[in-house]
Coordinates of C-alpha atoms in Angstrom, one line a residue:
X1 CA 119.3 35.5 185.6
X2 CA 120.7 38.9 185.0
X3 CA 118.6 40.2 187.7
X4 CA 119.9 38.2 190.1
X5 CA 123.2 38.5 189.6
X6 CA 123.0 42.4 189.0
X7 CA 125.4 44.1 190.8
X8 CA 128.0 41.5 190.8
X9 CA 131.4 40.9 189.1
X10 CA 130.7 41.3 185.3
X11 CA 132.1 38.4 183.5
X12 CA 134.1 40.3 179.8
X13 CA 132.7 39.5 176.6
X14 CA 133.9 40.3 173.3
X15 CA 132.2 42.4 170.9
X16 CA 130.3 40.4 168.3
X17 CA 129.1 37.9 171.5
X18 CA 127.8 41.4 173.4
X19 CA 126.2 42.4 170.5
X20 CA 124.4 38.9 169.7
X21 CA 123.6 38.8 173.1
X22 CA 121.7 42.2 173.1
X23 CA 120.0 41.9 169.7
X24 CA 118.8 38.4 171.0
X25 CA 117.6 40.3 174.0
X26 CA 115.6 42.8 171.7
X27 CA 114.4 40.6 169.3
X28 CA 112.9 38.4 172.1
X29 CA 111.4 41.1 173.9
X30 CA 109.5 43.2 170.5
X31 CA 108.6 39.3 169.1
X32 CA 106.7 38.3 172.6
X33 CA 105.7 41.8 174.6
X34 CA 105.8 44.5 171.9
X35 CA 108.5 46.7 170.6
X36 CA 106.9 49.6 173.4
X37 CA 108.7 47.0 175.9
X38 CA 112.4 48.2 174.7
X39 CA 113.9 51.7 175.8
X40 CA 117.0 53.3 175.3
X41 CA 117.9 56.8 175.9
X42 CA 118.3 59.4 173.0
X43 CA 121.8 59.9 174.1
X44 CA 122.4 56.2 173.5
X45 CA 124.4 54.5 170.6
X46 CA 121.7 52.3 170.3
X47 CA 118.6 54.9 170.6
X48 CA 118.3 54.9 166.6
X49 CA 117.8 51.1 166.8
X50 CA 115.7 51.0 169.2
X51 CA 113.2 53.8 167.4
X52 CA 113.4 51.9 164.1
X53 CA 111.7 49.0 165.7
X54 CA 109.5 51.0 167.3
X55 CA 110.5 51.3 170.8
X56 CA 110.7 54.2 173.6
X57 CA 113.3 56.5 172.9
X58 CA 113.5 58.5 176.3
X59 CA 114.8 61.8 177.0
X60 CA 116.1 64.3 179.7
X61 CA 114.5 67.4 177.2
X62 CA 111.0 69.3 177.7
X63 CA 108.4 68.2 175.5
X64 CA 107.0 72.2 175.4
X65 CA 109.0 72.3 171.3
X66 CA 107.0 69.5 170.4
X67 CA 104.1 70.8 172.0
X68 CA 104.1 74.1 170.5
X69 CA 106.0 73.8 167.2
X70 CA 105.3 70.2 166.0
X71 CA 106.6 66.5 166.8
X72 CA 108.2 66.7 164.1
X73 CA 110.3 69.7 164.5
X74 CA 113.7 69.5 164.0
X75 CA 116.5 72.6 165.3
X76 CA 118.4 74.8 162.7
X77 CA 122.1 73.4 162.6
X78 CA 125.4 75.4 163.5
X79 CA 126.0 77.5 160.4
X80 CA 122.3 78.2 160.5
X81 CA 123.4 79.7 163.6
X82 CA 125.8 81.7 161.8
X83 CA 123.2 82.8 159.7
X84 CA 121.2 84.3 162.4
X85 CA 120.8 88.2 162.9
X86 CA 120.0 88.2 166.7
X87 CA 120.9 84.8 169.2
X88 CA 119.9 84.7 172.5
X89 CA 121.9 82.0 174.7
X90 CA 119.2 81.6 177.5
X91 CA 119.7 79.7 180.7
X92 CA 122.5 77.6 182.0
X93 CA 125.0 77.2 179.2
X94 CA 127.7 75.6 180.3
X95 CA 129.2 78.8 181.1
X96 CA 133.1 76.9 182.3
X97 CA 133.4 75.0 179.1
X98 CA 133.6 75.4 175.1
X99 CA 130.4 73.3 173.8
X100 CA 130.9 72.5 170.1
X101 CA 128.6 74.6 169.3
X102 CA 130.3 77.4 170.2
X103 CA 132.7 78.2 166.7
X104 CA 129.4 78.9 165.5
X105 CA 128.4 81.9 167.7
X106 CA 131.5 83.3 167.3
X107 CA 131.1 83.2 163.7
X108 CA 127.9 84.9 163.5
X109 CA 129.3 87.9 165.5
X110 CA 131.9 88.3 162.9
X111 CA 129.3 88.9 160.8
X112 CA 127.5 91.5 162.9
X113 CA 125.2 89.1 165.0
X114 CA 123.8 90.5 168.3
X115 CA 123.8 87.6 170.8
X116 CA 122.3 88.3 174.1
X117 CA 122.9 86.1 177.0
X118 CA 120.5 85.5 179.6
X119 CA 121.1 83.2 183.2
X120 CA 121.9 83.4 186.7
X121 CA 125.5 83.8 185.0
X122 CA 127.6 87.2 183.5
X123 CA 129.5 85.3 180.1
X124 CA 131.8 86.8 177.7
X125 CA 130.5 85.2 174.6
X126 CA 128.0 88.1 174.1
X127 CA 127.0 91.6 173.6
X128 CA 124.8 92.0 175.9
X129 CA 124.2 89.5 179.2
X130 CA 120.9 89.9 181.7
X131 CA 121.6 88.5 184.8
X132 CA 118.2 86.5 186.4
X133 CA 117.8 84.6 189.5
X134 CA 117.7 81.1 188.9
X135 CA 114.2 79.7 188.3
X136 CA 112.8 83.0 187.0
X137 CA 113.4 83.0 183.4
X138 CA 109.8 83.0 182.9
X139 CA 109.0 85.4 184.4
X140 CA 111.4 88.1 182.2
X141 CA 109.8 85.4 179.0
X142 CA 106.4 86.9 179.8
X143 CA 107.3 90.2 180.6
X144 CA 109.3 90.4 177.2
X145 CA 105.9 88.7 175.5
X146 CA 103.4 91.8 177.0
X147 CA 106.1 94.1 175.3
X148 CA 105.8 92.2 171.6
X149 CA 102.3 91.7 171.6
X150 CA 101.5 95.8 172.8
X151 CA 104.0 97.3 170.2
X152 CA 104.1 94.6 167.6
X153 CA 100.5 93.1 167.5
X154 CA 98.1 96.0 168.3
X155 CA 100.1 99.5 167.9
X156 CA 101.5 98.1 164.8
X157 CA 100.5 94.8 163.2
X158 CA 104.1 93.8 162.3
X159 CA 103.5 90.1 162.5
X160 CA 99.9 90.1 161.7
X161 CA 100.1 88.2 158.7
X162 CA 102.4 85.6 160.2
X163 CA 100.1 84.7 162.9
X164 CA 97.4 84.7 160.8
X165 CA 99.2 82.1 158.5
X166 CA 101.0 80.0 160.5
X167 CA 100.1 80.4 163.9
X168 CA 96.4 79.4 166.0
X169 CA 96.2 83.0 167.0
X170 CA 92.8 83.1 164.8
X171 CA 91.1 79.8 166.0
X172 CA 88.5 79.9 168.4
X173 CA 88.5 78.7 171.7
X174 CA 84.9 77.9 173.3
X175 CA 84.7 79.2 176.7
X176 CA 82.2 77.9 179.8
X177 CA 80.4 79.7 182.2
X178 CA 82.7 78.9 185.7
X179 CA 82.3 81.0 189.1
X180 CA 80.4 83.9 188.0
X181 CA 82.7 84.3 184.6
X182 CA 84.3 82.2 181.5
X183 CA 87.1 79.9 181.5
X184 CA 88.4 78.2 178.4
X185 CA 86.8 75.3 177.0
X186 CA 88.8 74.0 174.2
X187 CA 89.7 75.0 171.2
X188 CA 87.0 74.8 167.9
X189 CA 89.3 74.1 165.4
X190 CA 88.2 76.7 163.4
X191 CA 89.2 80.2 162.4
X192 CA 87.2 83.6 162.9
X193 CA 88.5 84.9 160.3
X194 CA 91.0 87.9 161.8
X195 CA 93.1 87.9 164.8
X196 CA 90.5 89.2 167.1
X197 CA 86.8 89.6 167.8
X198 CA 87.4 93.0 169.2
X199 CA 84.4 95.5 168.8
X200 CA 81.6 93.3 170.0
X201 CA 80.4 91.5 173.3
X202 CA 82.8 90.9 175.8
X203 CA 82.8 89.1 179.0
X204 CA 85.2 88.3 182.3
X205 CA 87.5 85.0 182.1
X206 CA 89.6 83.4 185.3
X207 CA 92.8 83.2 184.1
X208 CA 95.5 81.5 186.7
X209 CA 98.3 83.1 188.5
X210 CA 100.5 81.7 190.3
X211 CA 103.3 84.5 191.2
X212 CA 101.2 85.6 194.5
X213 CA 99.7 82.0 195.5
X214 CA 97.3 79.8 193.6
X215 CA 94.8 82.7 192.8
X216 CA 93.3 84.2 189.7
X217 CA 93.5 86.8 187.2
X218 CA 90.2 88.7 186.1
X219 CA 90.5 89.6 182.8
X220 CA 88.3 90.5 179.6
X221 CA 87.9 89.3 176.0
X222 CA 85.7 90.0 173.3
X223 CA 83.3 87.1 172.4
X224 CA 81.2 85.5 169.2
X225 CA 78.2 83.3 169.6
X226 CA 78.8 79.2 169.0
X227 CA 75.2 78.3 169.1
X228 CA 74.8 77.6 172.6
X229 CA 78.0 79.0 173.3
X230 CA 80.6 81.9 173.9
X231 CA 83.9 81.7 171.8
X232 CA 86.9 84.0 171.7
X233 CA 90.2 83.5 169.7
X234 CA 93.6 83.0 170.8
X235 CA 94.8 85.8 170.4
X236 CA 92.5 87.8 172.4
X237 CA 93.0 85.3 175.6
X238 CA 96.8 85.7 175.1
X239 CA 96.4 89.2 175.6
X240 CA 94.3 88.5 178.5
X241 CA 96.8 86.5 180.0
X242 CA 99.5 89.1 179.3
X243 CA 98.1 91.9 180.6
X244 CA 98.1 94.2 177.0
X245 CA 94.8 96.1 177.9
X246 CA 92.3 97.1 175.0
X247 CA 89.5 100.2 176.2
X248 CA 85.9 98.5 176.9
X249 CA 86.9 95.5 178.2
X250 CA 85.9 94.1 181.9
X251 CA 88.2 92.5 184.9
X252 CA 91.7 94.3 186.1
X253 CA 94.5 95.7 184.0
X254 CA 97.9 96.5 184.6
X255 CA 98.1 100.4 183.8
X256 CA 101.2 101.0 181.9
X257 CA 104.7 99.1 181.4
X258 CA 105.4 100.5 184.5
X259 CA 102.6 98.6 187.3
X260 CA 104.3 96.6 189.7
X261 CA 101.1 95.0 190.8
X262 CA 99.9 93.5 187.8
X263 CA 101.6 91.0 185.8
X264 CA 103.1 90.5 183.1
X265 CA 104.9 93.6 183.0
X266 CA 108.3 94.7 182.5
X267 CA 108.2 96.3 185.6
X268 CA 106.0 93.5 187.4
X269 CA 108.8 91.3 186.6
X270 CA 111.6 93.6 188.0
X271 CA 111.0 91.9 191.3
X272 CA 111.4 88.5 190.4
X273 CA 114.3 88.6 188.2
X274 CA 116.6 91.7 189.1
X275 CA 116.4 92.5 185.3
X276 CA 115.6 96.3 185.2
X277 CA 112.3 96.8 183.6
X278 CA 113.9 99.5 181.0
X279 CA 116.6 96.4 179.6
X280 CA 113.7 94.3 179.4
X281 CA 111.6 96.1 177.0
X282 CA 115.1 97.1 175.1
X283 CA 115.5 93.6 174.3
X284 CA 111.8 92.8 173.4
X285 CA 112.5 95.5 170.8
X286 CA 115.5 94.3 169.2
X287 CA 113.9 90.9 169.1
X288 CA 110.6 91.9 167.3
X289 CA 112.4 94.5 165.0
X290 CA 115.0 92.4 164.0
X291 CA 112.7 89.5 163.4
X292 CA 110.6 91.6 161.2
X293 CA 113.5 93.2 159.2
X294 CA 114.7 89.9 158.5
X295 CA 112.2 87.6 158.2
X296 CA 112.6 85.3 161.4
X297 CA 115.9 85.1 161.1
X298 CA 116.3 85.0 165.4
X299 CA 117.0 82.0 167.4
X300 CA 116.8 81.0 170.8
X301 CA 119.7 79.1 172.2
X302 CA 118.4 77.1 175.4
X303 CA 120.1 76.1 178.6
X304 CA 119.7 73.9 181.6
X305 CA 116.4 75.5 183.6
X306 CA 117.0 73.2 186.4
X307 CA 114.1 74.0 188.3
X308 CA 110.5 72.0 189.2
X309 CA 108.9 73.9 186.8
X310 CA 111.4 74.3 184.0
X311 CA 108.7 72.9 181.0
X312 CA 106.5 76.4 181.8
X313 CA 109.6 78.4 181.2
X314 CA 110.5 76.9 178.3
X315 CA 106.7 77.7 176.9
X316 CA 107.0 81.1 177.6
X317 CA 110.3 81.6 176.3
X318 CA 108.8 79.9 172.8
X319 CA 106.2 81.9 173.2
X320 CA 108.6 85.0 171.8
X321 CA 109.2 82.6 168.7
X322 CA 105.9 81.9 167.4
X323 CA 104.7 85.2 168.4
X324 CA 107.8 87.4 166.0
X325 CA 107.6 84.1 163.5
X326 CA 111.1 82.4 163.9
X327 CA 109.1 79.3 163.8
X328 CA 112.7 77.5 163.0
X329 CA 114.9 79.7 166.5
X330 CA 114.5 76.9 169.1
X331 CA 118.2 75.5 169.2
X332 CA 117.1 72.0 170.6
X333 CA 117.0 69.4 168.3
X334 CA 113.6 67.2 168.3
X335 CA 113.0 64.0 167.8
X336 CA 115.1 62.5 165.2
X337 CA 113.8 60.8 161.9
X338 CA 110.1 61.0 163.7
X339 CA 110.8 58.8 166.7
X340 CA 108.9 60.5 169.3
X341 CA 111.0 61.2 172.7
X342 CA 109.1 59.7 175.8
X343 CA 111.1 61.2 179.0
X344 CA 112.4 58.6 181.0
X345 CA 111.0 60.0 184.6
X346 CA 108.4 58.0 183.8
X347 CA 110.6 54.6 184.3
X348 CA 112.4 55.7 188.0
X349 CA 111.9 58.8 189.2
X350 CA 108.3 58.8 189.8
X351 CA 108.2 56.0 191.3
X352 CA 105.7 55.1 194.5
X353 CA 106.2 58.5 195.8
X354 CA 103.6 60.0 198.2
X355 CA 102.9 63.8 196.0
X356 CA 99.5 64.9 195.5
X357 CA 100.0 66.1 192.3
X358 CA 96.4 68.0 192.9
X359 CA 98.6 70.8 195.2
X360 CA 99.8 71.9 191.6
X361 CA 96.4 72.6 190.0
X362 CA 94.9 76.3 189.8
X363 CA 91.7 77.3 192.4
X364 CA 89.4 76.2 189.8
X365 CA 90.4 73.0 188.9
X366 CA 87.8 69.9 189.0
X367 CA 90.0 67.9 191.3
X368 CA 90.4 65.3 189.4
X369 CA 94.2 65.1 190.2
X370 CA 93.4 65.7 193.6
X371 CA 95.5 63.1 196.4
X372 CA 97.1 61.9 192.6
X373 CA 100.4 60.3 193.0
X374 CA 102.5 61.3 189.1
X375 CA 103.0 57.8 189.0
X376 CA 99.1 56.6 189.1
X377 CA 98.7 59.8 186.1
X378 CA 102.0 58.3 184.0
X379 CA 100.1 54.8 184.5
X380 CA 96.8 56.5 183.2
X381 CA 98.3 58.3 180.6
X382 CA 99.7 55.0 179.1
X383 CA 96.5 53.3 179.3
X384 CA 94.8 56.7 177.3
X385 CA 96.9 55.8 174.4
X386 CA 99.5 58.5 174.9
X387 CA 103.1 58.4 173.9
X388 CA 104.4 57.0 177.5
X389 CA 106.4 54.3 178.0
X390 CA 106.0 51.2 180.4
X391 CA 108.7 49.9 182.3
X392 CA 110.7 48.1 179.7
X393 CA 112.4 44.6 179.4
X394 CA 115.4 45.6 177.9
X395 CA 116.8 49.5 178.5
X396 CA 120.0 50.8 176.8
X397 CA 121.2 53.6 178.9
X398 CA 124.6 55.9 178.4
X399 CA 125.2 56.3 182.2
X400 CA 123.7 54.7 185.2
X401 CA 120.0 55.9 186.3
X402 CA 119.1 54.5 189.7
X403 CA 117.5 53.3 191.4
X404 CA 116.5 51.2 188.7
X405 CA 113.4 50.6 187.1
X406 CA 111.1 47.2 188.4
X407 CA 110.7 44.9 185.2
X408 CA 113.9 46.0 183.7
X409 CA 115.6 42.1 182.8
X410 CA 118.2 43.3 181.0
X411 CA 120.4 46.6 181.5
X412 CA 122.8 48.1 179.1
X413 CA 125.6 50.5 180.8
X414 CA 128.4 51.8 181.2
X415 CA 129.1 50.4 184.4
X416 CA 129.2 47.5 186.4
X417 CA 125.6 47.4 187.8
X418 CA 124.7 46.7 184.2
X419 CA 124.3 43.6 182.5
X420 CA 126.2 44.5 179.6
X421 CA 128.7 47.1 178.6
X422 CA 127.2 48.9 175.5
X423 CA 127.7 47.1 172.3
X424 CA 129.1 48.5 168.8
X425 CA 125.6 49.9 167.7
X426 CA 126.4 48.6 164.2
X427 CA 127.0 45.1 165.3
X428 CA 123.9 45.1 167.3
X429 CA 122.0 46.4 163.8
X430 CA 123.2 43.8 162.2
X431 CA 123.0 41.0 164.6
X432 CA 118.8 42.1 164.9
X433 CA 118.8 41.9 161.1
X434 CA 120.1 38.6 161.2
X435 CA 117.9 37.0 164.2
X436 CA 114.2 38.7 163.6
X437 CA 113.8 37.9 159.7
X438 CA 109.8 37.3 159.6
X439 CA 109.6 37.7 163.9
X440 CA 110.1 41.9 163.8
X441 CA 109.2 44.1 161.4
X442 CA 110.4 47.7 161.8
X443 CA 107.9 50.3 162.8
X444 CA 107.3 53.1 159.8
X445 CA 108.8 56.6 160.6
X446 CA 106.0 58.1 163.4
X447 CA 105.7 61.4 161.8
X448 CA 107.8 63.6 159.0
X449 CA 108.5 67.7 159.6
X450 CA 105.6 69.9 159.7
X451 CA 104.1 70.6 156.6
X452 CA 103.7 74.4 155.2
X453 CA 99.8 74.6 156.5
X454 CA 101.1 73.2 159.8
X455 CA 100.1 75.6 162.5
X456 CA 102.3 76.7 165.8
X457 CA 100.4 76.7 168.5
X458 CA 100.3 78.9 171.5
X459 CA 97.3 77.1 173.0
X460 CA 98.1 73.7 174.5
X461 CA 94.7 72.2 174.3
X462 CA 94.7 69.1 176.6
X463 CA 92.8 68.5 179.1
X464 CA 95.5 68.1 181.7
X465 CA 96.8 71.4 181.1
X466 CA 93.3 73.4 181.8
X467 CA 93.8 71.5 185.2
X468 CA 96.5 72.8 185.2
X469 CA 95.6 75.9 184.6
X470 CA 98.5 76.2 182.1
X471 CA 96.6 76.2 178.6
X472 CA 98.5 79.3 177.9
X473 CA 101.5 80.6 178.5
X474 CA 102.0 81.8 182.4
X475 CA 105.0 82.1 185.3
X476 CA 105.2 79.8 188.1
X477 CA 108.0 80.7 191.0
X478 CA 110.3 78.5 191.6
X479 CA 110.0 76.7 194.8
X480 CA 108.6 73.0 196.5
X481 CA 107.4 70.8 193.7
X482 CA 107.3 68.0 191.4
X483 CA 111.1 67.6 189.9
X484 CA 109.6 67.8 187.1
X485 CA 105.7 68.5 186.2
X486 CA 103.1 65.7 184.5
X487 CA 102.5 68.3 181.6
X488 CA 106.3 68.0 180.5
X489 CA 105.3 64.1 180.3
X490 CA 102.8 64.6 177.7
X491 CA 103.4 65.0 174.1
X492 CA 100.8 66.1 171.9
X493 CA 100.0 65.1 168.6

């Protein structure tokens, strides 16, 4: 009925018969197709409602937080903001207006806080602003990342017993024999027992890179026997991706801060960015020292990346995090109460589109993605048990998202495509409570903040990802593309 008359005029109802109307709608849909069936965005009045009984709560945000610090992970408020010793805003940050947010940062500078803007922008609510090009925030992320693992990891072991503690730098990652050298495996789950195997055996991996093309990076780490197999940790493959060179080791180094050729150096980066090399490696040094004088207390204030592969930056600019132990610095709040955030591209916007997703993948991929629409991979990741949603029957949405998804029957919006303007939130609560009784029982809370002996991780170990050729932190250029990649769809548990 709705569908059909979608579009039309929009006959007024008053509030309690809206909100009866939509809790019958919900009710109906988690009693006879599952509670997976209702959606509602996280900006939505009724998103908490919709996650209590267990439905999709979809989101516009990357999925690299939860990847890397937890599902569970939840941002440091405003006046922990205030607290902070060194902010950087980084990205788009609504540079023409006052967020609410903003009393805070100005707070924390009375107090002596360094905050260091970084975006295609200048801003005057900083000390210090690096102007990027747009889409290559990434790029000054890694750069910064060779910087704090050279003078922070290996000249001095500053955050040594951090990672060892609370990050999977120590865990070993089993590598397999691929074109003449090692790629990674998958991780062991275990730890060697220090940050490195450094002394030993060592061997070539293929590492991706895709600044210069889809080609590869030849680059060596030190190795321990698993039985039948090779394994090296974490640590020694990030600073195989970044470029920090140790003496002994095989494949192609950069030679100094200074090689252009190599990446990911300050100077490599240079090019990409406009961000002089020297202001590069000043920063990566005020964000190490001042994380190690004060215990973490740095945060990361991220903007709008609006660019195809936005979730890659966003990995290598949390990257800096884990590595200097600001394990709480990633101003984007998760998913609340434990309600994990599905993003809603998965309902429109890849929808029968003709992308072979396989374009994406590094030179060594197994082509499994290869002439792969995203939608067919959403479907399959849905049927693997992952945290997608299918199209739902009911969707609460803020503002209008079209075209619209196929087997939505009822739509709740601000406009007048939509069924129903949105309800009073607490009306619909109540109205649910009064119409499921013994049909719908709320789901339990999906997952509580990570506990002490929680790990963040640096290595995304999914099977996608290595097709990817993204398992670890790296730079893609902006350019042609997915809107947004299949890896940002995936959250891990």
């Amino acid at each position: 009925m709705y569908r059909r008359a979608r579009g039309g005029r929009r006959v007024p109802l008053d509030d309690g018969t809206a909100a009866e109307l939509t809790a019958a709608a919900i009710v109906h849909t988690v009693a006879e197709h599952g509670a997976d069936r209702v959606a509602a965005l996280s900006t939505s009045p009724l998103a908490a409602l919709v996650g209590e009984l267990g439905g999709a709560v979809l989101t516009e945000q990357p999925s690299a937080s939860a990847q890397m610090l937890g599902p569970g992970f939840h941002a440091p408020e405003g006046d922990d903001w205030t607290r902070a010793a060194h902010v950087m805003l980084w990205g788009e940050n609504n540079r023409l207006a006052r967020p609410a947010d903003t009393p805070w940062v100005i707070a924390g500078r009375y107090k002596g806080q360094k905050v260091v803007a970084i975006g295609p922008h200048p801003t005057r609510l900083s000390d210090e602003t690096l102007v990027v090009r747009p889409g290559t925030d990434g790029a000054l992320a890694m750069a910064m990342g060779h910087v704090l693992l050279k003078e922070f990891y290996l000249d001095r072991a500053v955050f040594a017993g951090h990672a060892m503690e609370r990050t999977d730098l120590p865990l070993l990652v089993r590598l397999r024999e691929r074109g003449g050298a090692f790629v990674t495996g998958g991780g062991l789950g275990q730890s060697a027992g220090g940050l490195s195997v450094y002394g030993g055996d060592a061997v070539e991996v293929l590492l991706p890179r895709f600044d210069d093309g889809p080609g590869l990076l030849r680059r060596g780490v030190p190795v321990v026997r698993d039985g039948e197999h090779l394994a090296t940790t974490v640590f020694d493959l990030l600073l195989a991706v970044y470029g920090v060179a140790r003496d002994g080791l095989p494949g192609c180094w950069p030679g100094g801060y200074d090689d252009r050729c190599e990446p990911y150096t300050p100077a490599w980066q240079e090019a990409f960015t406009g961000v002089p090399a020297a202001r590069t490696i000043k920063i990566a040094r005020e964000l190490g020292t001042t994380a190690g004088r004060t215990g973490g207390r740095c945060v990361i204030v991220p903007g709008r990346l609006e660019t195809s592969h936005a979730d890659t930056a966003y990995r290598a600019m949390l990257a800096l995090l884990v590595l200097v132990g600001c394990g709480r610095g990633w101003v984007r709040q998760g998913p609340a109460d434990g309600v994990p955030l599905v993003p809603y591209l998965c309902l429109h916007a890849c929808g029968e589109d003709g992308t072979n997703v396989g374009r994406l993948c590094w030179p060594l991929a197994d082509g499994v993605l290869s002439g792969r629409s995203s939608r067919s991979m959403l479907l399959e990741a849905v049927s693997d048990g992952l945290p997608m949603a299918p199209s739902p029957r009911v969707l609460a949405i803020p503002r209008p998202i079209y075209p619209l998804p196929p087997d939505v029957e009822l739509l709740i919006g601000p406009d007048d495509r939509c069924d129903l303007a949105p309800p009073d939130a607490h009306l619909v609560a109540d109205a649910v409570a009064k119409l499921a009784l013994d049909r719908v029982e709320p789901a339990p809370a999906e997952a509580e903040a990570p506990s002490a002996g929680e790990r963040m991780r640096l290595l995304l170990d999914h099977p996608w990802m290595h097709e990817y050729g993204e398992a670890l932190p790296t730079y893609r250029p902006p350019g042609p593309g997915l809107p947004v990649k299949p890896t940002q769809l995936i959250l891990l548990r």
